XYZ file of C-alpha atoms in Angstrom:
759
model
C 0.000 0.000 0.000
C 1.313 3.475 -0.927
C 1.904 5.705 2.078
C 0.404 9.168 1.620
C 1.958 12.395 2.766
C 0.229 15.717 3.332
C 1.780 19.183 3.673
C 0.313 22.634 4.141
C 2.364 25.181 2.212
C 2.207 28.945 2.505
C 3.936 31.037 -0.154
C 4.647 34.724 0.424
C 5.879 37.328 -2.047
C 4.489 38.518 -5.359
C 2.266 35.504 -5.901
C -1.149 37.036 -6.593
C -2.135 38.231 -10.040
C 0.798 36.448 -11.669
C -0.741 33.055 -12.442
C 0.504 31.331 -9.308
C -2.691 29.426 -8.446
C -3.075 28.095 -12.020
C 0.584 27.066 -11.918
C 0.054 25.204 -8.622
C -3.103 23.570 -9.967
C -1.353 22.299 -13.087
C 1.710 21.151 -11.152
C -0.348 19.184 -8.625
C -2.414 17.494 -11.322
C 0.674 16.606 -13.353
C 2.127 14.883 -10.284
C -1.146 13.127 -9.400
C -1.581 15.018 -6.127
C -4.803 16.017 -4.391
C -5.711 19.080 -2.346
C -6.498 22.731 -2.979
C -4.941 26.155 -3.425
C -6.334 29.571 -2.548
C -5.310 33.177 -2.143
C -5.386 34.700 1.304
C -4.370 38.027 2.778
C -0.766 36.840 3.182
C -0.141 35.188 -0.170
C -1.057 31.715 -1.454
C -2.056 28.792 0.768
C -1.748 25.226 -0.533
C -2.934 21.921 0.911
C -1.400 19.035 -1.009
C -1.285 15.297 -0.388
C -0.216 12.195 -2.224
C 2.750 9.877 -2.646
C 5.927 10.924 -0.828
C 7.906 11.242 -4.074
C 5.201 13.343 -5.701
C 4.962 15.730 -2.736
C 8.750 16.078 -2.641
C 8.866 16.894 -6.364
C 5.970 19.344 -5.887
C 7.899 21.284 -3.220
C 11.007 21.405 -5.399
C 9.172 22.506 -8.556
C 7.087 25.057 -6.641
C 10.074 27.392 -6.399
C 12.119 26.129 -9.356
C 9.371 26.515 -11.968
C 7.320 29.393 -10.530
C 5.678 31.820 -13.014
C 7.982 34.414 -14.535
C 6.134 37.352 -12.988
C 6.203 35.907 -9.473
C 8.800 36.679 -6.811
C 8.816 34.243 -3.917
C 9.999 35.656 -0.610
C 9.312 32.739 1.680
C 7.839 29.240 1.604
C 6.578 27.726 4.850
C 5.880 23.978 4.914
C 4.026 22.184 7.730
C 3.366 18.422 7.664
C -0.056 17.071 8.574
C -2.366 14.087 8.333
C -3.906 13.348 4.900
C -7.472 14.689 4.696
C -8.636 12.430 1.881
C -9.000 15.108 -0.798
C -10.272 13.866 -4.138
C -8.585 15.764 -6.933
C -7.024 19.200 -6.771
C -9.071 22.416 -6.834
C -8.719 26.192 -6.730
C -10.703 27.291 -3.703
C -12.383 30.590 -2.933
C -9.997 33.216 -1.572
C -9.911 33.856 2.152
C -10.128 37.625 2.860
C -9.881 37.341 6.662
C -7.005 38.544 8.798
C -4.390 41.298 8.479
C -3.368 41.996 4.881
C 0.175 40.928 4.022
C -0.217 39.800 0.413
C 1.758 41.663 -2.227
C 0.408 43.248 -5.389
C 2.198 42.963 -8.701
C 3.152 46.047 -10.688
C 1.434 46.654 -14.017
C 3.050 44.567 -16.736
C 3.553 45.205 -20.445
C 1.564 43.192 -22.975
C 3.128 39.758 -23.505
C 4.114 38.258 -26.855
C 1.239 35.738 -26.813
C -1.328 38.502 -26.448
C 0.387 40.558 -29.153
C 0.100 37.624 -31.561
C -3.625 37.385 -30.847
C -3.981 41.163 -31.173
C -2.564 40.993 -34.702
C -4.415 37.834 -35.809
C -7.540 38.607 -37.887
C -8.884 35.147 -37.054
C -8.667 35.675 -33.291
C -11.743 36.897 -31.439
C -9.593 39.517 -29.697
C -8.128 40.873 -32.936
C -7.348 44.588 -32.410
C -8.994 44.530 -28.981
C -7.249 47.264 -26.944
C -7.683 45.533 -23.567
C -6.318 42.088 -24.348
C -4.417 40.551 -21.416
C -3.717 37.256 -19.732
C -2.129 35.765 -16.626
C 1.286 36.933 -17.822
C 0.528 40.589 -18.562
C -1.773 43.544 -18.229
C -3.018 45.914 -15.522
C -2.421 45.036 -11.897
C -1.634 47.729 -9.312
C -3.518 50.496 -11.089
C -6.820 48.560 -11.017
C -6.508 46.888 -7.581
C -8.791 48.112 -4.801
C -7.915 45.479 -2.211
C -6.499 42.023 -1.504
C -6.691 39.088 -1.939
C -6.282 39.853 -5.639
C -9.583 38.741 -7.158
C -11.770 40.350 -9.816
C -14.352 41.725 -7.336
C -11.562 43.777 -5.720
C -10.485 45.418 -8.977
C -11.987 48.025 -11.281
C -12.988 45.108 -13.553
C -15.642 44.080 -11.005
C -18.457 45.586 -13.070
C -17.688 43.550 -16.176
C -19.321 40.126 -16.182
C -17.460 37.591 -18.299
C -19.132 36.278 -21.432
C -19.377 32.515 -21.932
C -16.176 32.343 -23.975
C -14.154 34.336 -21.444
C -15.635 32.372 -18.548
C -14.683 29.118 -20.277
C -11.069 30.303 -20.628
C -11.043 31.610 -17.060
C -12.050 28.212 -15.667
C -9.927 26.055 -17.983
C -6.678 24.962 -16.241
C -5.035 24.474 -19.606
C -5.751 28.005 -20.801
C -3.404 30.984 -20.533
C -6.234 33.008 -19.004
C -7.030 30.516 -16.244
C -7.934 32.768 -13.289
C -6.567 35.878 -15.035
C -8.607 38.497 -13.186
C -8.737 41.287 -15.839
C -9.604 38.866 -18.662
C -12.163 40.216 -21.134
C -12.985 40.496 -24.828
C -14.946 42.778 -27.194
C -18.188 41.056 -26.167
C -17.906 41.653 -22.421
C -15.075 44.028 -21.573
C -14.195 47.703 -21.607
C -14.694 49.675 -24.800
C -12.694 52.357 -26.545
C -14.061 55.689 -27.738
C -12.685 58.799 -29.409
C -14.219 62.050 -28.193
C -13.693 65.684 -28.966
C -12.741 68.274 -26.348
C -16.429 68.713 -25.448
C -16.826 65.009 -24.713
C -18.833 64.237 -27.865
C -18.112 60.872 -29.502
C -16.387 61.004 -32.863
C -17.351 58.485 -35.530
C -15.236 55.741 -37.043
C -12.648 53.361 -35.593
C -11.209 55.207 -32.561
C -7.600 54.143 -33.174
C -7.623 54.912 -36.908
C -9.322 58.260 -36.361
C -6.875 59.171 -33.575
C -3.976 58.384 -35.902
C -5.531 60.608 -38.568
C -5.788 63.469 -36.079
C -2.165 63.005 -35.021
C -1.006 63.095 -38.645
C -2.915 66.352 -39.014
C -0.940 67.928 -36.167
C -3.604 67.601 -33.478
C -3.014 66.908 -29.781
C -4.681 63.689 -28.603
C -5.159 62.712 -24.959
C -4.706 58.945 -24.527
C -5.911 57.059 -21.458
C -3.185 54.611 -20.424
C -2.657 52.263 -17.491
C -2.028 54.831 -14.772
C -3.553 57.971 -16.230
C -3.850 60.157 -19.279
C -1.034 61.082 -21.655
C -0.876 63.806 -24.274
C 0.336 62.739 -27.702
C 1.536 64.417 -30.906
C 3.666 63.064 -33.729
C 7.302 63.385 -32.713
C 8.407 64.746 -36.106
C 5.886 67.612 -36.254
C 7.571 70.746 -34.872
C 4.393 72.806 -35.036
C 2.405 70.176 -33.126
C 5.125 69.820 -30.478
C 5.292 73.601 -30.068
C 1.498 73.727 -29.744
C 1.608 71.067 -27.037
C 4.330 72.966 -25.162
C 2.328 76.175 -25.276
C -0.920 74.608 -24.113
C 0.724 72.508 -21.411
C 2.880 75.422 -20.158
C 5.961 73.239 -20.393
C 8.489 75.580 -21.921
C 11.647 73.499 -22.335
C 11.643 70.323 -20.250
C 12.176 67.381 -22.643
C 9.259 65.234 -23.745
C 9.342 61.439 -23.794
C 9.026 59.654 -27.136
C 7.297 56.325 -27.765
C 8.522 54.205 -30.681
C 6.630 51.228 -32.083
C 9.457 48.726 -31.617
C 13.213 48.373 -31.283
C 13.754 48.803 -35.014
C 12.042 52.186 -34.963
C 13.751 53.111 -31.697
C 17.195 52.354 -33.134
C 16.638 54.976 -35.813
C 16.482 57.576 -33.045
C 18.962 56.495 -30.365
C 22.077 54.448 -29.750
C 20.781 51.235 -28.201
C 23.079 48.523 -26.896
C 21.980 45.172 -25.459
C 21.495 46.576 -21.952
C 19.328 49.432 -23.223
C 17.327 47.044 -25.398
C 16.694 44.830 -22.381
C 15.363 47.829 -20.414
C 13.175 49.019 -23.275
C 11.623 45.577 -23.745
C 11.384 44.644 -20.051
C 7.992 43.996 -18.520
C 8.232 47.339 -16.694
C 8.628 49.281 -19.995
C 10.158 52.411 -18.410
C 11.235 55.565 -20.181
C 14.931 54.987 -20.917
C 17.270 57.970 -21.330
C 19.480 57.179 -24.319
C 22.039 59.011 -26.489
C 20.533 60.383 -29.670
C 21.977 59.081 -32.919
C 24.120 61.756 -34.504
C 23.243 60.559 -37.979
C 19.492 60.796 -37.351
C 17.792 63.285 -39.699
C 16.367 66.174 -37.684
C 12.973 65.637 -39.323
C 12.476 62.366 -37.430
C 12.327 64.188 -34.087
C 11.232 67.804 -33.935
C 13.785 70.134 -32.280
C 11.291 71.127 -29.578
C 10.933 67.543 -28.322
C 14.203 67.719 -26.357
C 15.764 71.182 -26.750
C 19.531 71.319 -26.232
C 19.597 67.637 -25.340
C 22.007 64.908 -26.414
C 19.607 62.302 -25.061
C 16.016 61.241 -25.651
C 13.648 59.688 -23.165
C 12.513 56.697 -25.195
C 9.939 54.000 -24.447
C 8.116 51.218 -26.230
C 4.372 50.460 -26.127
C 3.225 48.747 -22.953
C -0.538 48.412 -23.516
C -2.434 46.927 -26.474
C -3.840 50.391 -27.182
C -0.337 51.833 -27.559
C 0.632 48.981 -29.892
C -2.429 49.579 -32.057
C -1.927 53.334 -32.207
C 1.797 53.156 -33.024
C 1.211 50.497 -35.697
C -1.536 52.603 -37.280
C 0.551 55.776 -37.248
C 3.821 54.121 -38.388
C 6.005 56.779 -36.758
C 7.064 57.713 -33.202
C 4.936 59.952 -31.016
C 5.576 62.301 -28.141
C 3.809 60.814 -25.118
C 3.893 63.062 -22.074
C 1.933 63.120 -18.832
C -1.634 64.365 -19.099
C -1.470 67.485 -16.979
C -0.544 71.125 -16.916
C 3.025 71.519 -15.647
C 3.412 70.798 -11.905
C -0.049 69.243 -11.601
C -0.551 65.511 -10.989
C -1.416 63.364 -13.981
C -5.165 63.204 -14.754
C -6.647 59.739 -14.374
C -10.410 60.131 -13.878
C -12.382 60.700 -17.073
C -14.443 63.730 -16.014
C -11.420 65.404 -14.419
C -9.325 64.722 -17.521
C -11.914 66.327 -19.767
C -12.011 69.399 -17.509
C -8.273 69.787 -16.958
C -7.080 68.745 -20.407
C -9.932 70.214 -22.445
C -7.858 73.283 -23.241
C -4.840 71.188 -24.266
C -6.137 68.173 -26.194
C -8.135 68.352 -29.419
C -9.465 64.821 -28.889
C -9.590 62.126 -26.216
C -8.919 58.428 -26.816
C -10.735 57.033 -23.783
C -12.103 53.813 -22.363
C -14.437 52.832 -19.542
C -12.072 50.704 -17.442
C -11.513 52.827 -14.341
C -8.029 53.548 -12.999
C -7.934 53.182 -9.228
C -4.387 54.490 -8.626
C -2.790 57.092 -10.889
C 0.774 56.203 -11.748
C 3.335 58.037 -13.878
C 5.839 56.360 -16.181
C 9.115 55.256 -14.634
C 12.397 56.739 -15.869
C 15.762 54.955 -15.887
C 19.217 55.719 -17.252
C 21.727 53.001 -18.222
C 25.438 53.644 -18.023
C 28.708 51.732 -17.621
C 26.868 48.426 -17.379
C 24.602 49.632 -14.561
C 21.218 51.331 -14.284
C 20.166 54.421 -12.345
C 16.468 54.723 -11.531
C 15.480 58.384 -11.812
C 11.736 57.970 -11.253
C 10.213 54.802 -9.831
C 6.557 54.362 -10.705
C 4.624 52.267 -13.248
C 6.094 48.825 -13.765
C 8.018 48.854 -10.462
C 5.711 50.142 -7.713
C 4.269 48.878 -5.423
C 6.549 45.853 -5.347
C 8.545 46.053 -2.105
C 12.278 46.274 -1.589
C 13.750 43.632 0.673
C 15.803 45.042 3.539
C 18.691 43.374 5.312
C 17.163 43.535 8.800
C 13.504 43.708 9.845
C 11.937 46.754 11.416
C 10.815 46.110 15.015
C 7.670 48.196 14.448
C 5.869 49.453 11.322
C 7.245 52.739 9.972
C 6.037 55.446 7.610
C 8.704 57.593 5.954
C 6.999 60.739 4.673
C 9.640 61.802 2.151
C 10.606 65.260 0.939
C 8.806 68.082 -0.873
C 9.869 67.588 -4.498
C 9.864 64.295 -6.419
C 7.839 63.122 -3.471
C 7.362 59.517 -2.425
C 6.524 57.875 0.881
C 7.705 54.551 2.281
C 5.823 52.060 4.439
C 8.146 49.644 6.194
C 6.955 46.401 7.772
C 9.366 43.651 8.738
C 11.880 43.388 5.910
C 9.523 44.836 3.312
C 9.911 48.469 2.288
C 7.028 49.692 0.136
C 8.364 52.803 -1.583
C 5.424 54.482 -3.275
C 5.173 55.438 -6.896
C 6.419 58.926 -7.810
C 3.928 61.569 -6.673
C 5.573 64.889 -7.573
C 5.704 68.360 -6.033
C 3.702 68.600 -2.813
C 3.378 72.370 -3.179
C 0.578 71.579 -5.636
C -2.691 71.024 -3.743
C -3.900 68.180 -5.955
C -0.562 66.403 -5.550
C -0.734 66.837 -1.772
C -4.224 65.346 -1.757
C -3.056 62.443 -3.944
C -0.129 61.944 -1.551
C -2.430 61.604 1.486
C -4.881 59.351 -0.386
C -2.056 57.124 -1.613
C -0.693 56.671 1.903
C -4.141 55.509 3.022
C -4.435 53.172 0.013
C -1.054 51.539 0.655
C -1.824 51.200 4.365
C -5.097 49.426 3.605
C -3.710 47.368 0.721
C -0.800 45.958 2.710
C -2.334 46.063 6.193
C 0.330 48.332 7.675
C -0.468 50.615 10.620
C 2.636 52.722 11.312
C 3.756 53.168 14.876
C 6.721 55.360 13.908
C 6.522 58.242 11.436
C 9.800 59.599 10.062
C 10.053 63.019 8.464
C 12.437 65.682 7.227
C 13.689 68.361 9.620
C 12.512 71.187 7.354
C 9.485 72.627 9.180
C 7.888 74.005 6.012
C 7.912 70.785 3.984
C 4.285 69.729 3.560
C 5.411 66.133 4.044
C 6.789 67.157 7.452
C 3.535 68.891 8.330
C 1.583 65.807 7.267
C 3.769 63.666 9.526
C 3.388 65.931 12.553
C -0.390 66.019 12.136
C -0.586 62.263 12.734
C -1.476 61.353 16.313
C -0.954 58.226 18.394
C 2.459 57.559 16.859
C 6.101 58.353 17.574
C 7.689 61.003 15.369
C 11.285 60.664 14.196
C 13.033 63.624 12.573
C 15.739 62.685 10.066
C 18.176 65.206 8.593
C 17.777 65.439 4.813
C 21.289 64.403 3.786
C 21.509 61.650 6.374
C 18.303 60.311 4.805
C 19.969 60.400 1.380
C 22.906 58.295 2.575
C 20.646 55.982 4.592
C 18.582 55.474 1.439
C 21.699 54.387 -0.442
C 22.662 52.051 2.424
C 19.188 50.479 2.534
C 19.141 50.224 -1.261
C 22.387 48.213 -1.123
C 21.660 46.197 2.029
C 24.646 47.763 3.812
C 24.350 48.917 7.453
C 27.402 51.195 7.286
C 29.269 53.042 8.553
C 30.435 54.626 5.322
C 31.776 57.876 4.031
C 28.598 59.434 2.696
C 28.752 61.972 -0.121
C 25.376 63.720 -0.333
C 25.266 66.237 -3.192
C 21.932 67.824 -4.025
C 20.093 71.099 -4.424
C 19.125 72.107 -0.915
C 18.311 70.551 2.448
C 17.687 71.948 5.911
C 20.877 71.935 8.000
C 20.761 71.777 11.815
C 23.052 74.836 11.914
C 20.411 76.958 10.210
C 22.125 77.010 6.813
C 21.117 75.214 3.628
C 23.182 72.084 3.125
C 23.766 70.345 -0.187
C 27.432 69.415 -0.657
C 28.073 67.126 2.315
C 30.679 64.589 3.411
C 29.316 62.514 6.271
C 30.370 59.623 8.434
C 27.071 57.774 8.440
C 25.310 54.561 9.291
C 21.591 53.926 9.626
C 21.328 55.296 13.146
C 23.255 58.546 12.874
C 25.774 60.730 11.112
C 28.560 63.222 11.646
C 29.304 66.060 9.250
C 32.995 65.747 8.414
C 33.203 68.154 5.483
C 31.233 70.192 2.984
C 31.485 72.510 0.028
C 32.301 76.088 0.968
C 29.235 78.083 1.865
C 28.179 80.950 -0.383
C 25.189 83.292 -0.196
C 22.123 82.719 -2.357
C 21.278 86.297 -3.398
C 17.515 86.643 -3.310
C 16.940 83.233 -1.765
C 14.699 81.142 -4.020
C 15.282 83.651 -6.839
C 18.854 82.323 -7.048
C 17.454 78.896 -7.914
C 15.283 80.283 -10.705
C 18.070 82.575 -11.949
C 21.413 80.711 -11.824
C 23.373 83.815 -12.903
C 22.866 85.073 -9.353
C 24.969 82.148 -8.124
C 27.697 83.081 -10.613
C 27.721 86.547 -9.069
C 27.793 85.085 -5.556
C 30.815 82.908 -6.357
C 32.831 85.449 -8.349
C 31.745 88.663 -6.604
C 33.411 91.468 -8.565
C 36.865 89.960 -9.134
C 36.170 88.895 -12.745
C 35.052 92.044 -14.595
C 34.054 91.870 -18.235
C 32.319 88.482 -18.115
C 29.512 87.920 -20.578
C 27.226 86.717 -17.769
C 27.653 90.102 -16.058
C 27.011 91.943 -19.300
C 23.864 89.912 -20.019
C 22.516 90.811 -16.579
C 24.104 94.246 -16.270
C 21.003 96.003 -14.953
C 20.790 93.772 -11.880
C 24.376 92.530 -11.440
C 25.571 95.320 -9.060
C 22.458 95.028 -6.905
C 22.853 91.255 -6.637
C 26.523 91.636 -5.677
C 25.504 94.091 -2.970
C 22.745 91.775 -1.780
C 25.191 88.864 -1.507
C 27.704 90.999 0.389
C 25.091 92.284 2.835
C 23.667 88.862 3.653
C 20.112 90.208 3.428
C 17.752 87.648 1.892
C 20.875 85.683 0.979
C 20.922 82.469 3.018
C 24.212 80.600 3.123
C 24.386 77.296 1.294
C 26.902 74.538 0.675
C 24.770 73.235 -2.191
C 26.471 71.306 -4.992
C 23.457 72.009 -7.169
C 24.005 75.752 -6.865
C 27.697 75.271 -7.772
C 26.670 73.583 -11.032
C 24.153 76.385 -11.637
C 26.885 79.006 -11.279
C 29.091 77.374 -13.924
C 26.158 76.818 -16.272
C 25.306 80.523 -16.233
C 28.987 81.496 -16.461
C 29.306 79.543 -19.719
C 26.188 81.142 -21.158
C 24.245 77.894 -21.075
C 21.424 78.881 -18.761
C 20.832 82.226 -16.984
C 17.282 81.359 -15.987
C 15.497 78.035 -15.700
C 12.009 76.813 -16.520
C 12.204 73.479 -14.666
C 14.097 72.057 -11.699
C 17.740 71.239 -12.351
C 17.714 72.592 -15.917
C 20.962 74.557 -15.652
C 22.931 71.588 -14.334
C 21.329 69.172 -16.798
C 22.246 71.336 -19.765
C 25.768 71.848 -18.398
C 26.217 68.073 -18.411
C 24.756 67.849 -21.911
C 27.245 70.462 -23.148
C 30.351 68.880 -21.563
C 33.036 67.362 -23.778
C 33.136 63.798 -22.460
C 36.575 63.208 -23.975
C 38.157 66.049 -21.980
C 40.717 64.871 -19.406
C 41.684 68.243 -17.931
C 40.855 68.792 -14.255
C 40.213 71.964 -12.280
C 41.609 71.884 -8.744
C 39.688 72.859 -5.617
C 41.496 73.559 -2.369
C 40.487 71.571 0.702
C 40.879 73.517 3.945
C 39.916 73.217 7.596
C 37.314 75.527 9.019
C 39.660 77.130 11.519
C 37.651 75.934 14.510
C 39.598 74.930 17.607
C 38.188 71.394 17.467
C 39.213 70.988 13.846
C 35.619 71.047 12.609
C 34.554 69.864 9.192
C 36.884 70.481 6.282
C 35.801 72.762 3.444
C 36.072 72.131 -0.291
C 36.493 75.450 -2.056
C 33.997 75.125 -4.875
C 34.711 78.711 -5.804
C 38.120 77.598 -7.079
C 36.346 75.590 -9.777
C 34.188 78.545 -10.795
C 37.190 80.870 -10.971
C 39.182 78.366 -13.030
C 36.267 78.079 -15.429
C 36.041 81.887 -15.661
C 39.771 82.134 -16.429
C 39.505 79.558 -19.215
C 36.453 81.293 -20.621
C 38.290 84.607 -20.704
C 41.161 82.835 -22.495
C 38.804 81.709 -25.250
C 38.583 78.022 -24.294
C 35.575 76.183 -25.737
C 32.720 76.055 -23.160
C 32.334 72.314 -23.845
C 35.940 71.769 -22.756
C 35.410 73.957 -19.689
C 32.291 71.980 -18.746
C 34.287 68.747 -19.061
C 37.105 70.081 -16.866
C 34.592 71.270 -14.287
C 32.934 67.842 -14.034
C 36.361 66.229 -13.713
C 37.264 68.774 -11.047
C 34.202 67.991 -8.934
C 34.920 64.250 -9.216
C 38.551 64.836 -8.236
C 37.533 66.945 -5.227
C 35.195 64.192 -4.046
C 37.896 61.542 -4.421
C 40.568 63.619 -2.629
C 38.156 64.362 0.211
C 37.264 60.689 0.622
C 40.938 59.682 0.658
C 41.543 62.196 3.455
C 38.529 60.875 5.355
C 39.723 57.288 4.976
C 42.988 58.276 6.632
C 41.077 59.944 9.468
C 38.326 57.354 9.992
C 39.574 54.073 8.535
C 36.392 53.781 6.447
C 36.866 52.200 3.028
C 33.347 52.381 1.583
C 31.743 55.455 0.013
C 28.008 55.923 -0.541
C 26.944 58.419 -3.232
C 23.480 59.961 -3.023
C 21.513 63.103 -3.810
C 20.011 64.557 -6.955
C 23.364 65.816 -8.293
C 24.354 62.162 -8.820
C 21.647 61.879 -11.458
C 24.384 63.474 -13.555
C 25.739 60.457 -15.447
C 29.042 62.102 -16.343
C 29.768 63.167 -12.772
C 28.730 59.781 -11.402
C 30.914 57.885 -13.881
C 33.994 60.054 -13.270
C 33.518 59.977 -9.487
C 33.102 56.211 -9.341
C 36.160 55.706 -11.552
C 38.348 57.827 -9.286
C 37.043 56.304 -6.065
C 37.518 52.741 -7.282
C 40.993 53.577 -8.552
C 41.744 54.855 -5.053
C 40.694 51.500 -3.582
C 37.216 52.350 -2.291
C 34.144 50.163 -2.345
C 31.487 52.403 -3.901
C 27.758 52.202 -3.149
C 25.371 53.747 -5.674
C 21.627 53.681 -5.933
C 20.248 50.573 -7.577
C 16.523 50.261 -6.849
C 15.427 53.762 -5.824
C 16.387 57.173 -7.198
C 19.387 59.087 -5.836
C 17.202 62.204 -5.878
C 14.514 63.071 -3.338
C 12.403 60.175 -4.635
C 14.595 57.933 -2.455
C 14.452 60.088 0.694
C 11.414 58.284 2.153
C 13.255 54.934 2.141
C 16.176 56.521 3.980
C 13.891 58.088 6.574
C 12.111 54.793 7.225
C 15.408 52.888 7.437
C 16.801 55.384 9.975
C 13.657 55.205 12.130
C 13.765 51.387 12.107
C 17.485 51.283 12.951
C 17.045 53.683 15.852
C 14.098 51.611 17.052
C 16.288 48.500 17.059
C 19.005 50.241 19.034
């Protein structure tokens, strides 16, 4: 007689909405095992019994052969007595108990669905909402867990007989695929004018006709609305810029496929893998120098050597790009600084003055989500904006948090982070909290994540800046402990958590501005840091910001602050002659001129000095265009002195950033090409960082350096800095999973709060 064995198995991780139950069902039946599988609030629960060999093979194959979209965190196996199951079934989900189940990110349309989409004989031919277990909407349609159709925005669509047959057939690719639908029973596409009136004809074909005619079309995607024009039409792009009030910030471009994309940008294997990944982010890539200008209008990415390029990630995008047969601009559906529109009525109201037509559908979006942005370089990837395709999948931390934590993030590029155990749920990108609608979306998203993942924070971490709206939100929460975390410590802690390193390290935090405990504005910091604390060991020399925030909007003011009046005859002074003397006087007086050690302001000063950017229309523009202008083959290096502060206790050392500005001014006066000067400046900053870290290694014995802050979005600076540090024998930590900019701050805050709680 065959001896039976029974085990209860619980699988945690990303195992809902990725075909895990159908996989378990098929595996058990193939091995002749009995039992059942169901979703619960923690993951997937399996009861399986049968011959010892079959159960053993089941447990091995469960992890070895799991669905491609799944990510198993933990498998718990408990032996029990056989219950006498007959056959193997998929049972009704159990919604009871605290929610711990994970939700998959939205996933680009798979190859199988694309084949059906293009097949005239298939019943889903040209159906814009085709999906299966391996692809389609997930996070943006989920209202709650366990992940079942009634808890998604597909709840109102009853399946037709054909879809129901596929849904219940274990051998079908759509077995228990929750968003499954077809033209007979699912969402429908419409094309409407700016008044909301339906336009006749096939919506996709008519939308393509409008785009060819130079019209602006709003397209409803996975996480919200986009605004589209043909990428080659300069007049259409200029019209979109004017209506959207987006003066110069580059637009993203969507190409139909890799072949079309390769006509626009230099794409190696790593870039191709990113473009075609299931996340389908926007990938910043070098433009091809031999590309005819007509293929991409000049206004798409003014003064840029790179394009933000992406490939279609929904069936609707595939249909539209195939119909149009040329790339399109696809930018967020909003007026600049507002959150992306995602509800139909709101989109019609807010975008009615921008779009000439709306390509819409009636599948509701529950959570608005922007496109993610990544940048490959030197065999590695930097995430610049983490959103669709990545969020809300958690980051695994090295050590668990003793109590649940909420990190409230910063003010710009805002995210929040909910930390429970070893799971860090860094939210999708939310934007600038100074905008009321973004602030409301921020608060609503925190509530949604809390409910979705069953996390009730007992600690709330926040920035020290009292005027950040994220700080105010944190301090308004009652019944919790509040933990203040200095901005640049949070940057370094974010890098440590991102890399699973507890520290201590030499932390180099270079960004725009952050509140310093000494009352000044920090931004060019050298710290000794671990997750629990930090010490400021050095910084860039402080300079006044004449006019305060005006110096951010007008970088020439920073040039004046650095050079004062010891470089007469500069073009930057001549261009701003009417205000130059007054700004010099303002800087000298200290009135409305807060002191800052900001690396971002140093880059601004050089950008204006070289005539690249006197005023900006979006955050970081001056520094971005300085990087774009730099001659990457230049090996010359400007030198910056490193001095002590003169305090009796030694105090932090000071890197004289002004030396770099003065060297650049001297070269400019000597007629050196600004591109060469920009290259020497970048090399000089990298050299100053390396020299400072070598000195700190001698003083502290630390051999690892963590690089964080928005300035390290600069690929040229990052590459040159890493090269020098590694050549000097350092282990270098960079951001891998979250942005180095303020989008990663919330993770750092949460990690600090958890570490202090442990200690």
